[in-house]
Coordinates of C-alpha atoms and ligand atoms in Angstrom, one line a residue:
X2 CA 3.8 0.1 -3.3
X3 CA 5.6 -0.4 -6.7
X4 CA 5.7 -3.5 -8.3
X5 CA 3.8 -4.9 -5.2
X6 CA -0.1 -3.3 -5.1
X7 CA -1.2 -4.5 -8.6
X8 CA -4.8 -5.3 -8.9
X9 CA -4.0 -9.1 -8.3
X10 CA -2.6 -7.8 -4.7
X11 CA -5.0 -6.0 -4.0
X12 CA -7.4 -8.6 -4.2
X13 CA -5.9 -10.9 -2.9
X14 CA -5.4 -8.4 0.5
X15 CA -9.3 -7.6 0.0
X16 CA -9.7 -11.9 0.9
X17 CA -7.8 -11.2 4.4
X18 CA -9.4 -7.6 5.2
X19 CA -13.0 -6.7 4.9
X20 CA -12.0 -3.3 6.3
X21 CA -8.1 -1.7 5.6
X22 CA -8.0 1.1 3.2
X23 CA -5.8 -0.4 0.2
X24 CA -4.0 1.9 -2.4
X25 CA -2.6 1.6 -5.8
X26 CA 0.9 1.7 -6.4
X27 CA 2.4 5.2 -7.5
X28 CA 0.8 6.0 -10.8
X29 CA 2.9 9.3 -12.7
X30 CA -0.2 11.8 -13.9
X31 CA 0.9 11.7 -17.2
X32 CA 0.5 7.8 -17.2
X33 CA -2.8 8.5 -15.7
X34 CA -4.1 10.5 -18.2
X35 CA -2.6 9.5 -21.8
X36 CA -2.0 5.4 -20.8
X37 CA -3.6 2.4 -21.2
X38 CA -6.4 3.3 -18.7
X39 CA -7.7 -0.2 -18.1
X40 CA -4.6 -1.1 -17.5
X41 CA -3.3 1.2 -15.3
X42 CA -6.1 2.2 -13.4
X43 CA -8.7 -0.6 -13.7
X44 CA -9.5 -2.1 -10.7
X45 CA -12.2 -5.1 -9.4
X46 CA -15.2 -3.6 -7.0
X47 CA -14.4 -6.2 -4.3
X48 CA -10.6 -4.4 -3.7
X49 CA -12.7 -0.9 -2.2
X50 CA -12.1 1.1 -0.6
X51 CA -9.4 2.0 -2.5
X52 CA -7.4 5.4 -2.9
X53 CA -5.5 6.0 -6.0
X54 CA -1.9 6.9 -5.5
X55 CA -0.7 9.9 -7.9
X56 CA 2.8 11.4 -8.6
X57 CA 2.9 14.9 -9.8
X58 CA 3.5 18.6 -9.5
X59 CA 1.3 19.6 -12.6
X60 CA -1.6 21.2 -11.1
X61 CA -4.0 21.0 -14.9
X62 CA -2.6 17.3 -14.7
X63 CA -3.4 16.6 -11.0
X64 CA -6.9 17.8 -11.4
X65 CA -7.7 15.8 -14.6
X66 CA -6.3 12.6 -12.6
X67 CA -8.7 13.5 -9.4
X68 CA -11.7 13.7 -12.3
X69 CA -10.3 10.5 -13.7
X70 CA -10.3 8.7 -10.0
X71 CA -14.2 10.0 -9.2
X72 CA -15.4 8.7 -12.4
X73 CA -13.6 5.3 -12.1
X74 CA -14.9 5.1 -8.4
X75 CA -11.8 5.7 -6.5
X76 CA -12.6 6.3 -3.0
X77 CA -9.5 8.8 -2.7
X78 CA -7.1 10.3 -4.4
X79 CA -3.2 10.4 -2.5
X80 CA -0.8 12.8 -4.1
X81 CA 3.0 11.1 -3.6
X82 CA 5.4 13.4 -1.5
X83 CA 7.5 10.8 0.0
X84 CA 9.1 8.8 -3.2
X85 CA 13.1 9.8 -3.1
X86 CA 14.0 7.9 -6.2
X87 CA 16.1 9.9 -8.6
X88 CA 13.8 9.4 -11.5
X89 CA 10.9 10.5 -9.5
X90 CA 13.0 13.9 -8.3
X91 CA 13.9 14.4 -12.1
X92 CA 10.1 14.2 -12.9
X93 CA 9.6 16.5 -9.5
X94 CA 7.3 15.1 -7.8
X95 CA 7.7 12.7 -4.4
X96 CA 9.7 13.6 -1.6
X97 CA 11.8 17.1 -3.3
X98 CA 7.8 18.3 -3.1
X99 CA 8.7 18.9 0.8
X100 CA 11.2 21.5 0.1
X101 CA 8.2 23.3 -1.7
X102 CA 5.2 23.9 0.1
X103 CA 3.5 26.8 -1.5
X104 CA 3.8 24.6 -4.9
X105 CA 2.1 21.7 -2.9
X106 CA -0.7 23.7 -1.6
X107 CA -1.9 25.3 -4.9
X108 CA -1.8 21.3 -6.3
X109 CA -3.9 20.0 -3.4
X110 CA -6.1 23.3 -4.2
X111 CA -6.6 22.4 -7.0
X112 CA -7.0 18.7 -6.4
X113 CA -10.0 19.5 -4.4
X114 CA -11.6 21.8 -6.0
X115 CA -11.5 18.9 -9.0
X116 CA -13.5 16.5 -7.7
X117 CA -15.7 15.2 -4.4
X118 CA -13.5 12.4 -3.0
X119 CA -11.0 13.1 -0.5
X120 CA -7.4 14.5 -1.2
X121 CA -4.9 13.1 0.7
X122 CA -0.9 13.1 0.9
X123 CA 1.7 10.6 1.5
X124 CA 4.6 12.6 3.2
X125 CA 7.8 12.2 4.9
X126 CA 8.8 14.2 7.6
X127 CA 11.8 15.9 6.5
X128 CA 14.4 15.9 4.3
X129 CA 18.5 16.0 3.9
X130 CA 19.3 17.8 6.5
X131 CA 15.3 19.7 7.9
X132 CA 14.1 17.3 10.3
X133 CA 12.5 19.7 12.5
X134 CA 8.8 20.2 13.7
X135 CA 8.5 24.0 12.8
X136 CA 8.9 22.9 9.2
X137 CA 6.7 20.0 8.9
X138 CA 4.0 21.7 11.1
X139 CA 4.5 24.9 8.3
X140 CA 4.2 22.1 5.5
X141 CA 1.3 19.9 7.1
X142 CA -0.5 23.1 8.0
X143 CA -0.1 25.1 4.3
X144 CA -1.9 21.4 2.7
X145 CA -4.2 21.3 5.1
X146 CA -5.4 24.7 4.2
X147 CA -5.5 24.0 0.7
X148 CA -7.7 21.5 1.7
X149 CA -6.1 17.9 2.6
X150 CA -7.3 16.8 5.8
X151 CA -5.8 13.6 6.0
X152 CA -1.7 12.9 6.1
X153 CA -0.4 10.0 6.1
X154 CA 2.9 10.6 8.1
X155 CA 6.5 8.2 6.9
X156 CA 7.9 8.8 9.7
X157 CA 11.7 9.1 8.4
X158 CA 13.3 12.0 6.8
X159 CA 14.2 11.4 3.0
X160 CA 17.4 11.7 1.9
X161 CA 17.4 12.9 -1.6
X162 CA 21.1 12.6 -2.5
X163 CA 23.2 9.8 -2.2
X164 CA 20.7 6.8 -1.1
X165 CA 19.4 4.6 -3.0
X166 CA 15.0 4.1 -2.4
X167 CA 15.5 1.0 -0.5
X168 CA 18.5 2.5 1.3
X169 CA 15.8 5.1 2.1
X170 CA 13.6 3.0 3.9
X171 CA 16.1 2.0 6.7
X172 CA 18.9 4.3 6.8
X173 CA 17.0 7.9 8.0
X174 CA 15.6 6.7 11.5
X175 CA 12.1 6.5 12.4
X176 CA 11.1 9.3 14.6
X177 CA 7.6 8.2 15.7
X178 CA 7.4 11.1 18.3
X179 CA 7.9 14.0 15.6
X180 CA 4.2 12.4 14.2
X181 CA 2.3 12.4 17.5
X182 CA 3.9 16.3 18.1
X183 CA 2.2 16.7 14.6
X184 CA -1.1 14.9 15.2
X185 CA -1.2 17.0 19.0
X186 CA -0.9 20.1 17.7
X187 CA -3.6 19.8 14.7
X188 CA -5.8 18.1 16.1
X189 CA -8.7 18.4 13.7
X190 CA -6.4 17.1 11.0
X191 CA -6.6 13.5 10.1
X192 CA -2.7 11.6 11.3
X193 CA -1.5 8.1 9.7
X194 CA 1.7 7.2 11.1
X195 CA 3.7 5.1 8.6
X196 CA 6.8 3.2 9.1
X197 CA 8.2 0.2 10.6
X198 CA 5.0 -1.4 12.3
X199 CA 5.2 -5.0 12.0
X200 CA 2.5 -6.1 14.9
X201 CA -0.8 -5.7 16.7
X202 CA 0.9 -4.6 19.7
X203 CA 2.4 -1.6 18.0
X204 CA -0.6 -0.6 15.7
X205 CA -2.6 -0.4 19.7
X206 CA 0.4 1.8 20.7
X207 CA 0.3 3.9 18.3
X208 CA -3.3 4.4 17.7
X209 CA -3.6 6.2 20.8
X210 CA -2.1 9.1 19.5
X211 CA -2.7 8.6 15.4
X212 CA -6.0 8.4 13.7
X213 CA -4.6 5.5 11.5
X214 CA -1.8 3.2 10.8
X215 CA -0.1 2.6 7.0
X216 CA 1.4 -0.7 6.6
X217 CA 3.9 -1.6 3.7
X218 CA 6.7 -4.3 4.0
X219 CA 5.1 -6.1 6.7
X220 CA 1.9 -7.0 4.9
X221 CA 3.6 -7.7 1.6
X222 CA 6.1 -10.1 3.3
X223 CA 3.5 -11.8 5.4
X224 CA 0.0 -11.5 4.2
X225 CA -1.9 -13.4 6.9
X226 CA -0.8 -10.6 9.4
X227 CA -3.4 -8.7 7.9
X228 CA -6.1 -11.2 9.0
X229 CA -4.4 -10.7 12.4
X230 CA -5.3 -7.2 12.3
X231 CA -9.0 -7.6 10.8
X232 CA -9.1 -10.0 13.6
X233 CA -7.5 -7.6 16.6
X234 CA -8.1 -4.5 16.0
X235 CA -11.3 -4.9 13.9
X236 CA -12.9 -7.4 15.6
X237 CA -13.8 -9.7 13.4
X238 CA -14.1 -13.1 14.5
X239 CA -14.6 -15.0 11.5
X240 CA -11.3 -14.6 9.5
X241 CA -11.0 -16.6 6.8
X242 CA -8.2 -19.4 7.3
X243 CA -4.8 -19.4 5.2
X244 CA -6.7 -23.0 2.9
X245 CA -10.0 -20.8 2.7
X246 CA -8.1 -17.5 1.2
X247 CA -6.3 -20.1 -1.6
X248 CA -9.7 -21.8 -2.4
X249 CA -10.9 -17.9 -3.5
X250 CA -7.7 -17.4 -5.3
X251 CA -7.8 -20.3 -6.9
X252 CA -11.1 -19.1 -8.1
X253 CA -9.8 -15.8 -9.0
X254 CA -7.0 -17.2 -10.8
X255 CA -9.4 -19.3 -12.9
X256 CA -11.3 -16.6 -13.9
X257 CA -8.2 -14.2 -14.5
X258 CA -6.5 -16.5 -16.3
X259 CA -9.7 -16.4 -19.0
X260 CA -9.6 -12.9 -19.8
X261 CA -5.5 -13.2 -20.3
X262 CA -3.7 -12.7 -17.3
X263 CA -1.0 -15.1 -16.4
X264 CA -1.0 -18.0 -13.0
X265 CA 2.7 -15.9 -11.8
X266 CA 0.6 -12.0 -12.1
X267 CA -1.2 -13.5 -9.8
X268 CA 0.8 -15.7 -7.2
X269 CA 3.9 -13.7 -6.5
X270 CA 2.1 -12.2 -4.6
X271 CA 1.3 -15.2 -2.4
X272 CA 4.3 -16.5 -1.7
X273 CA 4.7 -15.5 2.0
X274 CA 1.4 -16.4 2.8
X275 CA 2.6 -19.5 5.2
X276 CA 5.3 -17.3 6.6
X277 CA 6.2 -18.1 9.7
X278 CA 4.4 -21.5 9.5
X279 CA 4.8 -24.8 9.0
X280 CA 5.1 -25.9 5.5
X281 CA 6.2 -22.1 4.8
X282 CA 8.8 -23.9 2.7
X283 CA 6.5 -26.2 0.7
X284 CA 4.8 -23.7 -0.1
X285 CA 7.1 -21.1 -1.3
X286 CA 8.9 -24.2 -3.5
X287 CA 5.7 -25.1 -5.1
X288 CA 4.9 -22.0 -5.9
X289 CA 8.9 -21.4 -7.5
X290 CA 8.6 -24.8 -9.6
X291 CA 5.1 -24.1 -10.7
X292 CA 3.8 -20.9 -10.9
X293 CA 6.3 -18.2 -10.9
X294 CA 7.4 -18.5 -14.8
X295 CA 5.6 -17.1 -17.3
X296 CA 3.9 -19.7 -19.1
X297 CA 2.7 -21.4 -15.4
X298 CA 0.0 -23.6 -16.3
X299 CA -3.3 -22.6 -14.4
X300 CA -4.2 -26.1 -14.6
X301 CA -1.5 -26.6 -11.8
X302 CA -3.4 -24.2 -9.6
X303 CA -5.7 -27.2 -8.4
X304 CA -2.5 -29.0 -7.0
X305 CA -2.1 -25.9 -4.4
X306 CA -5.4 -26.5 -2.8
X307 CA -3.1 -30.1 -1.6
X308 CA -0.5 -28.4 0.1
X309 CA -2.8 -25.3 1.2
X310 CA -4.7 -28.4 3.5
X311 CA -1.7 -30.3 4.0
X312 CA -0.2 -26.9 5.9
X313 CA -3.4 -26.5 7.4
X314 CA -3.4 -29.7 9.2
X315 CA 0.0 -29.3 9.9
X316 CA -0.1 -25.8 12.4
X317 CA -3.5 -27.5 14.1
X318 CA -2.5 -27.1 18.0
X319 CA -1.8 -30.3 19.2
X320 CA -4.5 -31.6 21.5
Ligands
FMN429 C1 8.8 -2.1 -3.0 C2 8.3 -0.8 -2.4 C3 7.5 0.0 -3.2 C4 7.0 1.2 -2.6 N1 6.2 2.0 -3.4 C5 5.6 3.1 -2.9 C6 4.7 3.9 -3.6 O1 4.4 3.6 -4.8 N2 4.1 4.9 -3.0 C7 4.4 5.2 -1.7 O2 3.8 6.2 -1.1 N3 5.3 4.5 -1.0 C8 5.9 3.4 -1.5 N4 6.7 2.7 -0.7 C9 7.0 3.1 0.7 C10 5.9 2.4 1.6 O3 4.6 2.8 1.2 C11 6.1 2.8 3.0 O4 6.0 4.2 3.2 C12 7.5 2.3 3.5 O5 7.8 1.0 3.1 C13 7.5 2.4 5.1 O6 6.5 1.6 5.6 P1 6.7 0.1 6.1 O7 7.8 0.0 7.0 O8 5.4 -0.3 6.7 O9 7.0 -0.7 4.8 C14 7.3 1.5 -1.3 C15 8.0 0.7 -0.5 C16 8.6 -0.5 -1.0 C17 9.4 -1.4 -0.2

């Protein structure tokens, strides 16, 4: 996810899941190729498996990325075919890829044929006004051919004129049943339903009829629900607690802070890691006053580990 699945994320997830795939945000091949490669693709060992997330259309440029990704030790390589933003669409690549198939399929050929991790796409299931099973069934089937056997499903249609991205997240309805019709009818193919899960309940449901479930918004807003899910649908009984993931990050942030990267690069992405708890609000101001400007001492980062046990203490059941 842009702006949200930063290194500093993705370690941070890695603390509350030994097991969920994590990807990179959306990284343009041309960034890829000719940026700052440390900084734009470097990652820490601890956040695998990890997939890299690519935008393109440029078939020479989508194969150098998929060498790039092997050589770093990506686990996978996702090609982007779900992204309506406008800047995106001027680029062509995201979600106006649906409308072309054949162009898709000769990408992913290529794609595969470039390295020896796994190809996989990020789609939607229509656009504008093709929301119908014929045409994503032609689309899932022409990738699959060329050699994608995993698809991770959005299950909205895009709207490519007129909304904005984040209008493009609520406004097309889910259609969860136009997935499983897709997941019934190739069975061999690897489904990941995406889209509006928010709980354990839901992630059972719909793993009866999808391989796999994508997460976005509801991890990023609450964290710990990830833990939830290590815990209930990977069975690990010894999640760390909410005070034990700070004590590592307060670690991380220590070490980070050494080789140049500021306390707030690193935090943002913590602040709804009491939601839904008590001291949710402590939190969230401490962080505000202390370590979401720029020039946040790290020094303060000791002072967390007091309200991190202080909220502990305060959700212990009563008994
Ligand atoms: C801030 C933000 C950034 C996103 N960036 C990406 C991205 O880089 N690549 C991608 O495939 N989807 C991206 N998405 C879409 C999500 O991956 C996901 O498909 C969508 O939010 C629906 O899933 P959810 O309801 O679980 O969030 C982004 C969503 C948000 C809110």
């Amino acid at each position: 996810m842009m702006d949200c699945t930063d290194r500093h994320e993705r370690y941070f997830l890695r603390l509350l899941s030994k097991k969920v795939m994590l990807y990179t945000e959306m990284v343009a091949t041309k960034s890829a190729i000719h940026g700052d490669r440390n900084k734009i693709l470097g990652f820490n060992k601890i956040e695998k498996p990890l997939g890299l997330q690519v935008g393109g259309s440029d078939k020479k440029e989508l194969s150098t990325v998929c060498k790039i990704a092997e050589d770093l030790g990506y686990d996978e390589i996702n090609i982007n075919l779900g992204c309506p933003s406008k800047k995106v669409q001027q680029n062509k690549f995201g979600a106006c890829l649906i409308k072309e198939p054949d162009l898709v399929a000769e990408c992913v050929n290529e794609m595969v044929k470039s390295c020896s991790i796994p190809v996989t796409a990020k789609t939607r299931i229509g656009f504008d006004d093709t929301e119908n099973f014929q045409y994503l069934n032609n689309f899932v089937n022409k990738i699959s051919a060329a050699g994608c056997k995993t698809i991770i499903l959005h299950a909205r249609k895009a709207i490519l004129k007129g909304l904005t991205p984040k209008e493009n997240l609520k406004i097309p309805k889910l259609n969860y049943p136009m997935v499983y019709e897709i997941k019934k009818n190739n069975p061999n193919l690897e489904i990941v339903i995406n889209g509006g899960i928010t709980n354990c309940l839901q992630i059972k449901e719909h793993l009866q009829k999808c391989d796999g479930v994508m997460i976005g918004r509801a991890i990023y807003q609450n964290p710990y629900f990830l833990a939830e899910i290590e815990n209930e649908i990977f069975s690990n009984l010894n999640v760390p607690s909410r005070s034990e993931i700070t004590e590592k990050l307060v670690e991380y942030v220590k070490e980070e802070t050494q080789k140049g990267t500021r306390v707030n690069q690193i935090m943002r992405h913590t602040v709804g890691l009491y939601y839904g708890q008590n001291g949710a609000n402590k939190w969230k101001r401490f962080l505000s006053d202390n370590m979401m400007a720029r020039d946040s001492d790290f020094q303060k980062v000791d002072h967390i580990m007091e309200i991190a046990q202080n909220n502990e203490k305060a959700n212990q059941p009563i008994s």
